[in-house]
Coordinates of C-alpha atoms in Angstrom, one line a residue:
M17 CA 0.0 0.0 0.0
I18 CA 2.8 2.4 0.9
K19 CA 4.6 1.5 -2.3
S20 CA 1.5 2.3 -4.2
V21 CA 1.0 5.7 -2.6
V22 CA 4.7 6.6 -3.1
S23 CA 4.5 5.6 -6.8
G24 CA 1.4 7.7 -7.1
V25 CA 3.1 10.7 -5.6
L26 CA 6.1 10.3 -7.8
A27 CA 3.9 10.0 -10.9
A28 CA 2.0 13.1 -10.0
S29 CA 5.2 15.0 -9.3
A30 CA 6.6 14.0 -12.7
F31 CA 3.4 15.0 -14.4
M32 CA 3.5 18.4 -12.7
L33 CA 7.1 18.9 -13.7
L34 CA 6.4 17.9 -17.3
S35 CA 3.4 20.2 -17.4
S36 CA 5.2 23.2 -16.0
S37 CA 8.1 22.6 -18.5
A38 CA 5.6 22.5 -21.3
I39 CA 3.8 25.6 -20.1
A40 CA 7.2 27.4 -19.9
E41 CA 8.0 26.8 -23.5
P42 CA 7.0 29.6 -26.0
E43 CA 4.2 29.0 -28.4
I44 CA 5.1 29.3 -32.1
V45 CA 2.7 31.9 -33.5
S46 CA 2.1 34.0 -36.5
G47 CA 3.8 37.4 -36.8
P48 CA 4.2 40.3 -36.8
A49 CA 5.9 41.1 -33.6
A50 CA 4.2 43.2 -31.0
D51 CA 6.7 46.0 -31.8
A52 CA 7.2 45.4 -35.5
E53 CA 9.6 48.4 -36.0
C54 CA 12.0 47.2 -33.3
F55 CA 11.7 43.5 -33.4
V56 CA 12.4 42.8 -37.1
P57 CA 12.6 39.1 -38.0
W58 CA 15.9 37.9 -39.4
T59 CA 14.3 36.4 -42.5
G60 CA 10.8 35.7 -43.9
D61 CA 11.1 32.2 -42.4
T62 CA 12.0 33.3 -38.9
K63 CA 9.6 31.9 -36.2
F64 CA 7.7 34.0 -33.8
F65 CA 7.6 33.2 -30.1
K66 CA 4.9 34.0 -27.6
Y67 CA 5.9 33.0 -24.0
P68 CA 3.4 32.7 -21.2
A69 CA 3.0 36.1 -19.6
K70 CA 4.6 36.5 -16.2
E71 CA 3.6 39.1 -13.7
G72 CA 6.4 41.7 -13.1
P73 CA 8.5 43.2 -11.9
Y74 CA 11.2 40.9 -13.2
R75 CA 14.6 39.6 -12.2
I76 CA 16.9 39.9 -15.3
A77 CA 20.6 39.1 -15.5
L78 CA 23.3 39.9 -18.0
A79 CA 25.9 37.1 -18.4
N80 CA 28.8 38.6 -20.3
G81 CA 32.0 36.9 -21.2
Y82 CA 35.0 38.9 -22.4
I83 CA 35.3 42.3 -20.8
A84 CA 38.8 43.6 -21.7
N85 CA 38.0 46.0 -24.5
T86 CA 36.2 49.3 -25.0
W87 CA 33.1 47.8 -26.8
R88 CA 32.4 45.4 -24.0
I89 CA 33.0 48.0 -21.3
Q90 CA 30.6 50.4 -23.1
M91 CA 28.1 47.6 -23.5
I92 CA 28.1 46.9 -19.7
Q93 CA 27.7 50.7 -19.1
T94 CA 24.9 50.9 -21.6
A95 CA 23.1 47.9 -20.1
K96 CA 23.2 49.6 -16.7
A97 CA 22.1 52.9 -18.2
Y98 CA 19.1 51.3 -19.9
A99 CA 18.1 49.4 -16.7
A100 CA 18.2 52.7 -14.8
Q101 CA 15.8 54.5 -17.1
P102 CA 12.6 55.1 -15.1
D103 CA 10.2 53.2 -17.5
V104 CA 12.5 50.2 -17.6
A105 CA 13.4 50.3 -13.9
A106 CA 9.7 50.1 -13.1
K107 CA 9.6 46.7 -14.7
L108 CA 12.7 45.3 -12.9
K109 CA 12.8 43.8 -9.5
E110 CA 16.6 43.1 -9.9
F111 CA 19.2 43.6 -12.6
K112 CA 22.4 41.6 -12.2
V113 CA 25.6 41.9 -14.3
V114 CA 28.4 39.3 -14.4
S115 CA 31.5 39.2 -16.7
T116 CA 33.4 36.0 -16.7
G117 CA 36.2 36.6 -19.2
E118 CA 37.2 34.2 -21.9
D119 CA 36.5 31.1 -19.8
V120 CA 33.5 29.4 -21.5
P121 CA 32.8 27.0 -18.6
A122 CA 32.8 30.0 -16.2
Q123 CA 30.2 31.8 -18.3
I124 CA 28.0 28.6 -18.5
S125 CA 28.4 28.3 -14.8
A126 CA 27.2 31.9 -14.3
I127 CA 24.1 31.2 -16.4
N128 CA 23.4 28.0 -14.4
N129 CA 23.6 30.0 -11.2
F130 CA 21.1 32.6 -12.5
I131 CA 18.7 29.8 -13.5
D132 CA 19.1 28.2 -10.0
S133 CA 18.6 31.6 -8.4
G134 CA 15.2 31.9 -10.1
F135 CA 15.9 34.8 -12.5
D136 CA 13.1 35.3 -15.0
A137 CA 15.4 36.1 -18.0
I138 CA 19.1 36.0 -18.9
V139 CA 20.7 38.0 -21.7
V140 CA 24.1 36.7 -22.8
N141 CA 27.0 37.7 -25.0
A142 CA 28.2 34.2 -25.6
Q143 CA 31.9 33.3 -25.8
N144 CA 31.2 30.3 -28.0
P145 CA 28.1 29.8 -30.2
T146 CA 27.9 26.0 -29.8
A147 CA 29.0 25.1 -26.3
F148 CA 25.9 26.1 -24.5
A149 CA 23.4 23.3 -25.4
P150 CA 23.0 21.9 -21.9
V151 CA 22.4 25.3 -20.3
I152 CA 20.0 26.3 -23.1
K153 CA 18.0 23.2 -22.3
R154 CA 18.1 24.0 -18.5
A155 CA 16.8 27.5 -19.2
K156 CA 14.0 26.2 -21.4
D157 CA 13.0 23.6 -18.9
A158 CA 13.0 26.1 -16.1
G159 CA 10.9 28.6 -18.0
V160 CA 13.7 31.2 -18.1
V161 CA 13.8 33.4 -21.2
L162 CA 17.2 33.3 -22.7
V163 CA 18.2 36.1 -25.1
A164 CA 21.7 36.1 -26.8
F165 CA 23.0 39.2 -28.6
D166 CA 26.2 40.2 -30.5
N167 CA 27.9 36.8 -30.1
I168 CA 24.8 34.7 -30.4
L169 CA 23.9 31.0 -29.7
D170 CA 23.6 28.3 -32.3
T171 CA 20.1 27.3 -31.4
E172 CA 16.4 28.0 -32.0
D173 CA 15.5 27.4 -28.4
A174 CA 16.7 30.9 -27.4
I175 CA 16.1 34.4 -28.8
N176 CA 19.0 35.8 -30.8
V177 CA 19.5 39.6 -31.3
N178 CA 22.2 40.7 -33.7
V179 CA 23.3 42.6 -36.8
D180 CA 24.4 40.8 -39.9
Q181 CA 28.0 40.2 -38.7
K182 CA 29.0 38.2 -41.8
G183 CA 27.5 41.0 -43.9
L184 CA 29.9 43.4 -42.2
G185 CA 32.8 41.3 -43.4
V186 CA 31.4 41.3 -46.9
L187 CA 31.0 45.1 -46.7
W188 CA 34.6 45.7 -45.6
A189 CA 36.0 43.3 -48.3
N190 CA 33.9 45.0 -51.0
W191 CA 35.3 48.3 -49.9
L192 CA 38.8 47.1 -50.3
D193 CA 38.0 45.4 -53.6
K194 CA 36.6 48.7 -54.8
H195 CA 39.8 50.6 -54.0
L196 CA 42.3 47.9 -55.0
P197 CA 41.4 46.9 -58.6
N198 CA 44.4 44.5 -58.8
G199 CA 44.0 42.9 -55.4
G200 CA 46.9 43.1 -53.0
K201 CA 48.3 42.4 -49.6
I202 CA 45.8 42.9 -46.8
L203 CA 46.2 43.1 -43.0
E204 CA 43.2 41.5 -41.3
V205 CA 43.0 42.4 -37.6
R206 CA 40.6 39.8 -36.1
G207 CA 38.6 39.9 -32.8
V208 CA 38.3 37.3 -30.0
A209 CA 39.0 33.8 -31.2
G210 CA 36.1 31.3 -31.0
T211 CA 33.4 33.9 -30.9
S212 CA 30.6 33.9 -33.5
V213 CA 31.2 37.6 -34.4
D214 CA 34.9 37.0 -35.2
T215 CA 34.1 33.9 -37.2
D216 CA 31.2 35.4 -39.2
R217 CA 33.1 38.6 -40.0
H218 CA 36.2 36.6 -41.0
D219 CA 34.1 34.3 -43.3
G220 CA 32.4 37.3 -44.9
I221 CA 35.8 38.9 -45.7
H222 CA 37.4 35.8 -47.2
E223 CA 34.3 34.6 -49.2
T224 CA 34.0 38.0 -50.8
F225 CA 37.7 38.1 -51.7
A226 CA 37.5 34.7 -53.2
A227 CA 34.6 35.6 -55.3
T228 CA 36.4 38.6 -56.9
G229 CA 38.9 36.3 -58.7
K230 CA 41.7 38.6 -57.8
K231 CA 44.9 37.7 -56.0
W232 CA 44.7 38.6 -52.3
D233 CA 47.5 37.9 -49.8
V234 CA 45.8 38.2 -46.3
V235 CA 47.9 38.4 -43.2
E236 CA 45.8 37.6 -40.0
V237 CA 46.6 38.9 -36.5
L238 CA 44.5 38.9 -33.3
G239 CA 43.5 42.3 -32.0
K240 CA 40.7 41.2 -29.6
W241 CA 38.7 44.3 -30.6
D242 CA 41.0 46.2 -28.3
D243 CA 43.1 49.3 -29.2
P244 CA 46.3 48.5 -27.3
T245 CA 46.2 44.8 -28.4
A246 CA 45.4 45.7 -32.0
Q247 CA 48.0 48.4 -32.1
K248 CA 50.8 46.1 -31.0
A249 CA 49.6 43.3 -33.4
T250 CA 49.6 45.8 -36.3
A251 CA 53.0 47.2 -35.3
D252 CA 54.4 43.7 -35.3
A253 CA 52.9 42.8 -38.6
I254 CA 54.3 46.0 -40.2
A255 CA 57.7 45.2 -38.8
V256 CA 57.6 41.7 -40.4
H257 CA 55.8 42.4 -43.7
K258 CA 56.9 46.0 -44.3
A259 CA 53.8 47.1 -46.3
F260 CA 50.2 46.4 -46.9
D261 CA 47.9 47.6 -49.6
G262 CA 44.7 47.6 -47.5
I263 CA 43.5 46.9 -44.0
T264 CA 40.4 45.5 -42.4
A265 CA 39.9 45.4 -38.6
Q266 CA 36.9 44.3 -36.5
G267 CA 37.7 46.6 -33.7
G268 CA 40.6 48.3 -32.0
D269 CA 40.8 50.3 -35.2
T270 CA 42.1 53.5 -33.6
G271 CA 45.1 51.5 -32.4
V272 CA 45.6 50.1 -35.8
V273 CA 45.8 53.5 -37.4
Q274 CA 48.1 54.8 -34.6
A275 CA 50.4 51.9 -35.4
M276 CA 50.5 52.9 -39.0
I277 CA 51.3 56.5 -38.0
D278 CA 54.1 55.3 -35.6
A279 CA 55.6 53.1 -38.3
K280 CA 55.3 55.8 -41.0
H281 CA 53.3 53.3 -43.0
P282 CA 51.5 55.0 -45.9
F283 CA 47.8 55.4 -45.4
V284 CA 45.7 52.8 -47.3
P285 CA 42.0 51.9 -47.8
F286 CA 40.6 50.6 -44.5
G287 CA 37.4 48.7 -43.7
G288 CA 36.7 49.0 -40.0
E289 CA 34.3 49.4 -37.1
T290 CA 32.7 52.5 -35.6
E291 CA 35.0 53.8 -32.9
N292 CA 35.0 57.6 -32.5
G293 CA 38.8 57.7 -32.7
F294 CA 38.9 55.7 -35.9
R295 CA 36.4 58.0 -37.5
K296 CA 38.4 61.0 -36.4
F297 CA 41.4 59.6 -38.2
C298 CA 39.3 58.7 -41.2
A299 CA 38.1 62.3 -41.5
K300 CA 41.6 63.8 -40.8
F301 CA 43.7 61.7 -43.2
A302 CA 41.2 61.0 -46.0
G303 CA 43.2 63.3 -48.3
E304 CA 46.4 61.3 -47.6
G305 CA 45.0 57.9 -48.6
L306 CA 43.1 56.7 -45.5
K307 CA 39.8 55.9 -47.4
C308 CA 37.5 54.4 -44.8
S309 CA 34.4 52.4 -44.6
S310 CA 33.3 52.5 -40.9
A311 CA 30.4 50.1 -40.1
G312 CA 29.2 48.1 -37.2
T313 CA 26.7 48.2 -34.4
G314 CA 27.0 50.1 -31.1
P315 CA 27.0 48.4 -27.8
A316 CA 23.4 49.5 -27.3
Q317 CA 22.3 46.3 -28.9
V318 CA 22.4 45.0 -25.3
A319 CA 19.5 47.4 -24.5
V320 CA 17.5 45.9 -27.4
A321 CA 18.2 42.4 -25.9
I322 CA 16.9 43.5 -22.5
K323 CA 13.9 45.1 -24.2
T324 CA 13.3 41.9 -26.0
A325 CA 13.5 39.8 -22.8
I326 CA 11.0 42.1 -21.1
A327 CA 8.6 41.9 -24.0
A328 CA 8.8 38.1 -24.0
L329 CA 8.2 38.0 -20.2
E330 CA 5.1 40.2 -20.7
G331 CA 3.8 37.6 -23.2
Q332 CA 4.3 39.8 -26.3
V333 CA 5.0 38.3 -29.7
V334 CA 8.8 38.4 -30.6
P335 CA 10.8 36.9 -33.4
Q336 CA 13.2 34.0 -32.5
S337 CA 15.9 35.9 -34.3
V338 CA 15.9 39.7 -34.3
K339 CA 17.8 41.6 -37.0
L340 CA 19.2 45.0 -36.0
P341 CA 20.2 47.8 -38.4
T342 CA 23.9 48.5 -39.1
A343 CA 25.4 52.0 -38.7
I344 CA 27.5 52.8 -41.8
V345 CA 29.5 55.9 -42.9
E346 CA 32.0 55.8 -45.7
D347 CA 34.5 58.2 -47.3
P348 CA 33.9 61.1 -48.2
N349 CA 30.9 61.4 -45.9
F350 CA 32.4 61.7 -42.4
K351 CA 30.6 64.6 -40.8
E352 CA 31.8 66.2 -37.6
G353 CA 29.2 66.3 -34.9
E354 CA 27.2 63.5 -36.6
D355 CA 29.5 60.7 -37.6
F356 CA 32.3 61.5 -35.1
Y357 CA 32.8 63.8 -32.2
P358 CA 36.1 65.6 -31.7
D359 CA 35.4 66.4 -28.0
Q360 CA 34.5 62.8 -27.0
S361 CA 36.7 59.9 -26.1
D362 CA 38.5 58.1 -28.9
N363 CA 37.2 54.9 -27.4
F364 CA 33.5 55.8 -27.6
F365 CA 31.6 53.8 -30.2
V366 CA 29.5 56.1 -32.4
G367 CA 26.1 55.0 -33.7
N368 CA 25.1 53.6 -30.3
S369 CA 21.4 54.0 -30.7
F370 CA 18.4 52.2 -32.2
P371 CA 15.7 54.8 -32.8
T372 CA 13.2 52.2 -34.1
C373 CA 13.4 50.7 -30.7
G374 CA 13.2 54.0 -28.8
I375 CA 16.8 53.4 -27.6
N376 CA 19.2 56.3 -27.6
F377 CA 21.8 57.3 -25.1
T378 CA 24.0 60.3 -24.4
A379 CA 27.7 59.8 -23.8
Q380 CA 27.1 61.2 -20.3
E381 CA 24.4 58.5 -19.5
I382 CA 26.7 55.7 -20.5
M383 CA 30.0 57.0 -19.1
G384 CA 28.3 57.6 -15.8
Q385 CA 28.0 53.9 -15.3
S386 CA 30.7 51.5 -14.1
K387 CA 32.0 48.3 -15.9
E388 CA 32.0 46.3 -12.7
N389 CA 29.8 43.3 -11.8
Q390 CA 26.7 44.1 -9.8

């Protein structure tokens, strides 16, 4: 009799767990998204999610990996600035930030800890797109909304928010192809190894070069999207290879140009990111051969990720994969006070807003926040 009762209790418990897990999963629904201008689906085939609505305020965490460059620091500051805005803060019971460095297991552990602590949603800038399968399943089973941005996750069981990173590589390679009709020797300054952003941009560059039919000799160095690291890597490459016909860099571009200046390397066509210092150089030295394409996305995409997480928790319809617009300016169209700001830090990423999502920040709002965990 006791065995029968115990078996019945276990069966009931298992049924409750399975039921709660099923309820926690998003329903696949028809579009458009609740905020169609902000939450743009990646393609016409992108699924739309509708999670069961939860009563707020919510506990949301940001699980960041790499922190040792300007973009990531500004991203953390932007996340805090967004969470502090009155209309957003009213929806948050707690906002937690953790950066774990380049250690993938440490980032996975941090996400597991947030799940175990009962957070409602976790936004993540993933160190590796494919290593997170077990923790993605745990989040799904626990009813935790998981939103990846920038460096996204290779899954359809989480929401991804990103720009077309491969398309950025294509854009930069096309810029160099346009200015180098005979091909040439290219310095490619890459980002953080193993991340989806670095891989996608790299693939876009090389596939585009290959399709031109020209001869390209590409020298790759690691700049980690960081000015000092990229500057040293560029200086070392110039010392070894002497001269390049063109350059493309994923970040740390201000440092790359400074290395060229220090080495007295002639200015050449450059496809790069959106740092304020890089754009200052592009405007200043355009007449001397520094013909730039500056494109990317500001760290404010973290705010779109948080906005998406809140919308999902409220039961609004959101795409499984959200496509963000890319900020682009190219020679000869660099305008002071619009595309770059002489009085602002070189390290500040320009184009750090998404007007279609109602997201815009002043430099003061962002720089007033710290980069530390909270």
